[in-house]
PDB file of C-alpha atoms in Angstrom:
ATOM      1  CA  MET A 942     -61.179  27.279   6.751  1.00 35.00           C
ATOM      2  CA  ARG A 943     -59.844  30.632   6.797  1.00 32.00           C
ATOM      3  CA  PHE A 944     -56.937  29.684   8.881  1.00 30.00           C
ATOM      4  CA  ALA A 945     -56.313  26.941   6.577  1.00 33.00           C
ATOM      5  CA  ALA A 946     -56.628  29.378   3.634  1.00 33.00           C
ATOM      6  CA  THR A 947     -54.080  31.788   4.892  1.00 31.00           C
ATOM      7  CA  CYS A 948     -51.691  28.881   5.722  1.00 35.00           C
ATOM      8  CA  ALA A 949     -51.944  27.850   2.181  1.00 37.00           C
ATOM      9  CA  ALA A 950     -51.347  31.258   0.790  1.00 37.00           C
ATOM     10  CA  VAL A 951     -48.345  31.584   3.026  1.00 36.00           C
ATOM     11  CA  ALA A 952     -47.270  27.879   2.107  1.00 39.00           C
ATOM     12  CA  LEU A 953     -47.386  28.493  -1.667  1.00 42.00           C
ATOM     13  CA  THR A 954     -45.714  31.832  -1.375  1.00 42.00           C
ATOM     14  CA  ALA A 955     -42.939  30.219   0.877  1.00 39.00           C
ATOM     15  CA  ILE A 956     -42.703  27.416  -1.416  1.00 39.00           C
ATOM     16  CA  LEU A 957     -42.788  29.093  -4.809  1.00 42.00           C
ATOM     17  CA  ALA A 958     -39.202  29.512  -3.624  1.00 35.00           C
ATOM     18  CA  ALA A 959     -30.924  33.252  -3.439  1.00 31.00           C
ATOM     19  CA  CYS A 960     -29.587  34.869  -1.110  1.00 32.00           C
ATOM     20  CA  SER A 961     -30.030  37.483   1.816  1.00 32.00           C
ATOM     21  CA  GLY A 962     -27.518  39.957   2.765  1.00 35.00           C
ATOM     22  CA  GLY A 963     -28.171  39.305   6.369  1.00 35.00           C
ATOM     23  CA  PRO A 964     -31.146  40.073   8.561  1.00 34.00           C
ATOM     24  CA  ALA A 965     -31.555  43.675   7.401  1.00 34.00           C
ATOM     25  CA  ALA A 966     -31.384  43.828   3.734  1.00 34.00           C
ATOM     26  CA  PRO A 967     -32.731  40.692   1.240  1.00 40.00           C
ATOM     27  CA  GLU A 968     -30.650  40.832  -1.880  1.00 44.00           C
ATOM     28  CA  THR A 969     -32.154  39.865  -5.354  1.00 43.00           C
ATOM     29  CA  PRO A 970     -32.322  36.211  -5.971  1.00 49.00           C
ATOM     30  CA  THR A 971     -29.622  34.514  -8.184  1.00 56.00           C
ATOM     31  CA  MET A 972     -32.330  33.156 -10.525  1.00 67.00           C
ATOM     32  CA  PRO A 973     -33.201  35.332 -13.661  1.00 76.00           C
ATOM     33  CA  ASP A 974     -36.872  36.379 -13.702  1.00 77.00           C
ATOM     34  CA  ASP A 975     -37.865  34.279 -16.672  1.00 83.00           C
ATOM     35  CA  GLU A 976     -36.491  31.125 -15.198  1.00 83.00           C
ATOM     36  CA  LEU A 977     -38.189  31.907 -11.797  1.00 83.00           C
ATOM     37  CA  LEU A 978     -41.463  32.407 -13.540  1.00 86.00           C
ATOM     38  CA  ALA A 979     -41.300  29.457 -15.583  1.00 90.00           C
ATOM     39  CA  LEU A 980     -40.736  27.228 -12.199  1.00 88.00           C
ATOM     40  CA  GLY A 981     -43.515  29.270 -10.537  1.00 88.00           C
ATOM     41  CA  LYS A 982     -45.711  28.174 -13.543  1.00 90.00           C
ATOM     42  CA  GLN A 983     -44.903  24.547 -13.406  1.00 92.00           C
ATOM     43  CA  VAL A 984     -45.821  24.412  -9.737  1.00 89.00           C
ATOM     44  CA  VAL A 985     -49.405  26.190 -10.234  1.00 90.00           C
ATOM     45  CA  GLU A 986     -50.000  23.720 -13.327  1.00 93.00           C
ATOM     46  CA  CYS A 987     -48.962  21.044 -11.203  1.00 93.00           C
ATOM     47  CA  MET A 988     -51.375  22.049  -8.513  1.00 91.00           C
ATOM     48  CA  ARG A 989     -54.079  22.365 -11.068  1.00 92.00           C
ATOM     49  CA  ASP A 990     -53.418  19.058 -12.510  1.00 94.00           C
ATOM     50  CA  ASN A 991     -53.974  17.760  -8.908  1.00 93.00           C
ATOM     51  CA  GLY A 992     -57.442  18.996  -8.119  1.00 92.00           C
ATOM     52  CA  VAL A 993     -56.684  22.654  -7.216  1.00 90.00           C
ATOM     53  CA  THR A 994     -58.333  24.169 -10.534  1.00 89.00           C
ATOM     54  CA  GLY A 995     -58.626  27.825  -9.106  1.00 88.00           C
ATOM     55  CA  MET A 996     -54.869  27.985  -8.614  1.00 88.00           C
ATOM     56  CA  PRO A 997     -54.078  31.612  -9.569  1.00 87.00           C
ATOM     57  CA  ASP A 998     -51.024  32.473 -12.228  1.00 88.00           C
ATOM     58  CA  PRO A 999     -47.846  33.792 -10.407  1.00 85.00           C
ATOM     59  CA  PHE A1000     -46.010  36.777 -11.511  1.00 84.00           C
ATOM     60  CA  ILE A1001     -42.817  38.495 -10.905  1.00 79.00           C
ATOM     61  CA  GLU A1002     -42.632  41.603  -8.759  1.00 75.00           C
ATOM     62  CA  ALA A1003     -39.196  43.305  -7.854  1.00 66.00           C
ATOM     63  CA  HIS A1004     -37.426  40.077  -9.193  1.00 70.00           C
ATOM     64  CA  ARG A1005     -39.606  37.894  -6.649  1.00 76.00           C
ATOM     65  CA  LEU A1006     -42.232  35.378  -7.357  1.00 79.00           C
ATOM     66  CA  THR A1007     -45.603  36.142  -6.143  1.00 81.00           C
ATOM     67  CA  VAL A1008     -49.205  35.370  -6.305  1.00 79.00           C
ATOM     68  CA  PRO A1009     -52.401  37.267  -5.639  1.00 73.00           C
ATOM     69  CA  GLU A1010     -53.047  36.454  -1.826  1.00 65.00           C
ATOM     70  CA  GLY A1011     -57.091  36.701  -2.280  1.00 72.00           C
ATOM     71  CA  GLU A1012     -56.917  34.360  -5.159  1.00 81.00           C
ATOM     72  CA  MET A1013     -54.958  31.996  -3.258  1.00 78.00           C
ATOM     73  CA  ASP A1014     -57.621  31.866  -0.275  1.00 78.00           C
ATOM     74  CA  ALA A1015     -60.047  31.321  -2.690  1.00 82.00           C
ATOM     75  CA  ALA A1016     -58.513  28.400  -4.645  1.00 83.00           C
ATOM     76  CA  GLU A1017     -57.918  26.845  -1.334  1.00 84.00           C
ATOM     77  CA  GLU A1018     -61.417  26.999  -0.207  1.00 83.00           C
ATOM     78  CA  LYS A1019     -62.645  25.859  -3.436  1.00 87.00           C
ATOM     79  CA  ALA A1020     -60.411  22.764  -3.525  1.00 87.00           C
ATOM     80  CA  GLY A1021     -60.874  22.035   0.169  1.00 86.00           C
ATOM     81  CA  GLU A1022     -58.289  21.026   2.724  1.00 84.00           C
ATOM     82  CA  GLN A1023     -57.949  17.363   1.502  1.00 88.00           C
ATOM     83  CA  THR A1024     -57.473  18.166  -2.055  1.00 88.00           C
ATOM     84  CA  TRP A1025     -54.991  21.004  -1.343  1.00 86.00           C
ATOM     85  CA  ALA A1026     -52.815  18.796   0.931  1.00 86.00           C
ATOM     86  CA  ALA A1027     -52.951  15.987  -1.745  1.00 90.00           C
ATOM     87  CA  ALA A1028     -51.960  18.407  -4.437  1.00 89.00           C
ATOM     88  CA  ARG A1029     -49.243  19.753  -2.187  1.00 87.00           C
ATOM     89  CA  LYS A1030     -47.686  16.335  -1.840  1.00 89.00           C
ATOM     90  CA  ALA A1031     -47.813  15.576  -5.260  1.00 91.00           C
ATOM     91  CA  CYS A1032     -46.140  18.627  -6.469  1.00 89.00           C
ATOM     92  CA  GLN A1033     -43.406  18.655  -3.826  1.00 85.00           C
ATOM     93  CA  GLU A1034     -40.651  18.040  -6.346  1.00 86.00           C
ATOM     94  CA  ALA A1035     -41.569  21.125  -8.332  1.00 84.00           C
ATOM     95  CA  PHE A1036     -41.818  23.377  -5.205  1.00 80.00           C
ATOM     96  CA  ASP A1037     -38.419  22.102  -4.054  1.00 78.00           C
ATOM     97  CA  ARG A1038     -36.813  23.579  -7.306  1.00 81.00           C
ATOM     98  CA  ILE A1039     -37.750  27.168  -6.369  1.00 80.00           C
ATOM     99  CA  PRO A1040     -35.263  29.141  -4.073  1.00 74.00           C
ATOM    100  CA  GLN A1041     -36.994  30.427  -1.048  1.00 61.00           C
ATOM    101  CA  GLY A1042     -35.123  33.783  -1.373  1.00 67.00           C
ATOM    102  CA  ALA A1043     -36.876  34.166  -4.765  1.00 70.00           C
ATOM    103  CA  LEU A1044     -40.446  34.493  -3.121  1.00 69.00           C
ATOM    104  CA  ALA A1045     -42.329  37.649  -2.274  1.00 67.00           C
ATOM    105  CA  GLN A1046     -43.875  37.686   1.155  1.00 56.00           C
ATOM    106  CA  ASP A1047     -46.973  39.633   2.191  1.00 43.00           C
ATOM    107  CA  GLY A1048     -46.322  41.653   5.468  1.00 40.00           C
ATOM    108  CA  GLY A1049     -43.012  42.994   4.706  1.00 41.00           C
ATOM    109  CA  ASP A1050     -39.431  41.748   5.301  1.00 42.00           C
ATOM    110  CA  ASP A1051     -40.200  40.472   8.738  1.00 41.00           C
ATOM    111  CA  GLN A1052     -41.804  37.485   6.880  1.00 46.00           C
ATOM    112  CA  GLN A1053     -38.765  36.545   4.831  1.00 49.00           C
ATOM    113  CA  PRO A1054     -37.251  33.502   5.562  1.00 54.00           C
ATOM    114  CA  ALA A1055     -34.777  34.092   8.420  1.00 61.00           C
ATOM    115  CA  PRO A1056     -31.015  34.017   7.567  1.00 67.00           C
ATOM    116  CA  PRO A1057     -29.194  30.969   8.752  1.00 76.00           C
ATOM    117  CA  GLY A1058     -27.454  31.265  11.881  1.00 74.00           C
ATOM    118  CA  PRO A1059     -25.088  29.267  14.132  1.00 78.00           C
ATOM    119  CA  GLU A1060     -27.100  26.141  14.224  1.00 79.00           C
ATOM    120  CA  ASP A1061     -26.990  26.032  10.405  1.00 83.00           C
ATOM    121  CA  VAL A1062     -23.083  26.009  10.210  1.00 88.00           C
ATOM    122  CA  GLU A1063     -22.428  22.431   9.262  1.00 90.00           C
ATOM    123  CA  LYS A1064     -25.073  22.589   6.454  1.00 89.00           C
ATOM    124  CA  LEU A1065     -23.580  25.695   5.279  1.00 92.00           C
ATOM    125  CA  ARG A1066     -19.905  24.266   4.946  1.00 94.00           C
ATOM    126  CA  GLU A1067     -21.473  21.575   3.015  1.00 93.00           C
ATOM    127  CA  LEU A1068     -22.993  24.227   0.732  1.00 93.00           C
ATOM    128  CA  ALA A1069     -19.375  25.853   0.705  1.00 95.00           C
ATOM    129  CA  GLN A1070     -17.691  22.743  -0.564  1.00 96.00           C
ATOM    130  CA  CYS A1071     -20.375  22.143  -2.973  1.00 95.00           C
ATOM    131  CA  TYR A1072     -19.791  25.562  -4.519  1.00 95.00           C
ATOM    132  CA  ARG A1073     -15.918  24.840  -4.590  1.00 96.00           C
ATOM    133  CA  GLU A1074     -16.489  21.624  -6.244  1.00 96.00           C
ATOM    134  CA  ASN A1075     -18.669  23.130  -8.940  1.00 95.00           C
ATOM    135  CA  GLY A1076     -16.419  25.989 -10.144  1.00 95.00           C
ATOM    136  CA  VAL A1077     -16.113  28.498  -7.436  1.00 95.00           C
ATOM    137  CA  PRO A1078     -12.772  27.257  -5.731  1.00 96.00           C
ATOM    138  CA  GLU A1079     -12.383  30.317  -3.673  1.00 96.00           C
ATOM    139  CA  TRP A1080     -15.771  30.179  -2.136  1.00 95.00           C
ATOM    140  CA  PRO A1081     -15.178  30.348   1.713  1.00 96.00           C
ATOM    141  CA  ASP A1082     -16.645  28.163   4.576  1.00 95.00           C
ATOM    142  CA  PRO A1083     -19.000  30.190   6.604  1.00 92.00           C
ATOM    143  CA  ASP A1084     -18.234  31.709  10.030  1.00 90.00           C
ATOM    144  CA  SER A1085     -19.575  30.914  13.405  1.00 87.00           C
ATOM    145  CA  ASP A1086     -22.676  32.893  12.872  1.00 83.00           C
ATOM    146  CA  GLY A1087     -23.451  30.996   9.534  1.00 86.00           C
ATOM    147  CA  ARG A1088     -22.453  33.876   7.162  1.00 87.00           C
ATOM    148  CA  PHE A1089     -20.082  33.843   4.473  1.00 89.00           C
ATOM    149  CA  PRO A1090     -17.196  36.332   4.529  1.00 91.00           C
ATOM    150  CA  LEU A1091     -17.680  37.598   1.273  1.00 88.00           C
ATOM    151  CA  GLU A1092     -17.201  41.468   1.690  1.00 86.00           C
ATOM    152  CA  GLY A1093     -14.352  43.013   0.278  1.00 87.00           C
ATOM    153  CA  THR A1094     -13.811  40.064  -2.089  1.00 89.00           C
ATOM    154  CA  ALA A1095     -14.206  39.685  -5.877  1.00 89.00           C
ATOM    155  CA  LEU A1096     -16.921  37.094  -5.008  1.00 89.00           C
ATOM    156  CA  ARG A1097     -18.879  39.878  -3.450  1.00 84.00           C
ATOM    157  CA  GLU A1098     -18.692  41.936  -6.598  1.00 83.00           C
ATOM    158  CA  GLU A1099     -19.202  38.872  -9.162  1.00 83.00           C
ATOM    159  CA  GLU A1100     -22.986  38.970 -10.167  1.00 75.00           C
ATOM    160  CA  PRO A1101     -24.777  35.480 -10.824  1.00 75.00           C
ATOM    161  CA  GLN A1102     -25.840  35.251 -14.390  1.00 77.00           C
ATOM    162  CA  PRO A1103     -27.504  32.503 -16.401  1.00 78.00           C
ATOM    163  CA  GLY A1104     -24.864  30.134 -17.301  1.00 82.00           C
ATOM    164  CA  ASN A1105     -21.878  31.833 -15.202  1.00 87.00           C
ATOM    165  CA  ARG A1106     -19.865  29.738 -12.602  1.00 92.00           C
ATOM    166  CA  LEU A1107     -22.160  31.230  -9.519  1.00 88.00           C
ATOM    167  CA  ASP A1108     -25.304  30.276 -11.361  1.00 85.00           C
ATOM    168  CA  THR A1109     -24.063  26.753 -12.287  1.00 89.00           C
ATOM    169  CA  ALA A1110     -22.643  26.251  -8.540  1.00 90.00           C
ATOM    170  CA  HIS A1111     -25.897  27.652  -7.113  1.00 86.00           C
ATOM    171  CA  LYS A1112     -27.936  25.213  -9.106  1.00 85.00           C
ATOM    172  CA  ALA A1113     -25.783  22.310  -8.473  1.00 89.00           C
ATOM    173  CA  CYS A1114     -26.015  22.932  -4.681  1.00 89.00           C
ATOM    174  CA  MET A1115     -29.623  23.845  -4.154  1.00 82.00           C
ATOM    175  CA  LYS A1116     -30.095  20.216  -3.054  1.00 84.00           C
ATOM    176  CA  ILE A1117     -28.152  21.129   0.048  1.00 86.00           C
ATOM    177  CA  TRP A1118     -29.326  24.596   0.881  1.00 80.00           C
ATOM    178  CA  SER A1119     -31.715  26.453  -1.119  1.00 72.00           C
ATOM    179  CA  GLY A1120     -32.806  29.221   1.502  1.00 74.00           C
ATOM    180  CA  PRO A1121     -31.176  32.769   1.802  1.00 76.00           C
ATOM    181  CA  ILE A1122     -27.652  32.979   2.918  1.00 81.00           C
ATOM    182  CA  GLY A1123     -26.076  35.462   5.246  1.00 80.00           C
ATOM    183  CA  ILE A1124     -22.932  37.597   3.867  1.00 83.00           C
ATOM    184  CA  SER A1125     -20.485  39.376   6.155  1.00 82.00           C
TER     185      SER A1125
END
């Protein structure tokens, strides 16, 4: 049960998912803290509505969504594996709206979602096309390593703000790629 609880805590943290500057330095997620927290609360409420009554409230720390790990373990143990799995399945749509790069991870940066690599290039090309179609016409295709060549461009300096073109494109394209991206 302890293993399942640990997996549950990691799963929720990974699910309560946006960009990574590459393998070394994750950047601040593109979603504002208040929107991120609202999405986290929707996930928690859904889990509670589906039988995981001890689900802890999420909070924002360093622009990332997190939950108290010890309380997650207790909520999963109290609910049981079957109830947890059923609630997780019922709440999948809510989980999917949270970008992975917006999650705090216990154990340091080595547990952050891995940045994309060469195996992700095709999906990242789709993401680039989506950005171009949604108001960022100069968004480049990824290089062969799965990184977007933004260094030295105006895009690298442009901050995603609620309602601006990067924010709008990001939200429109999350269905294609919601994880971190690499920038070169």
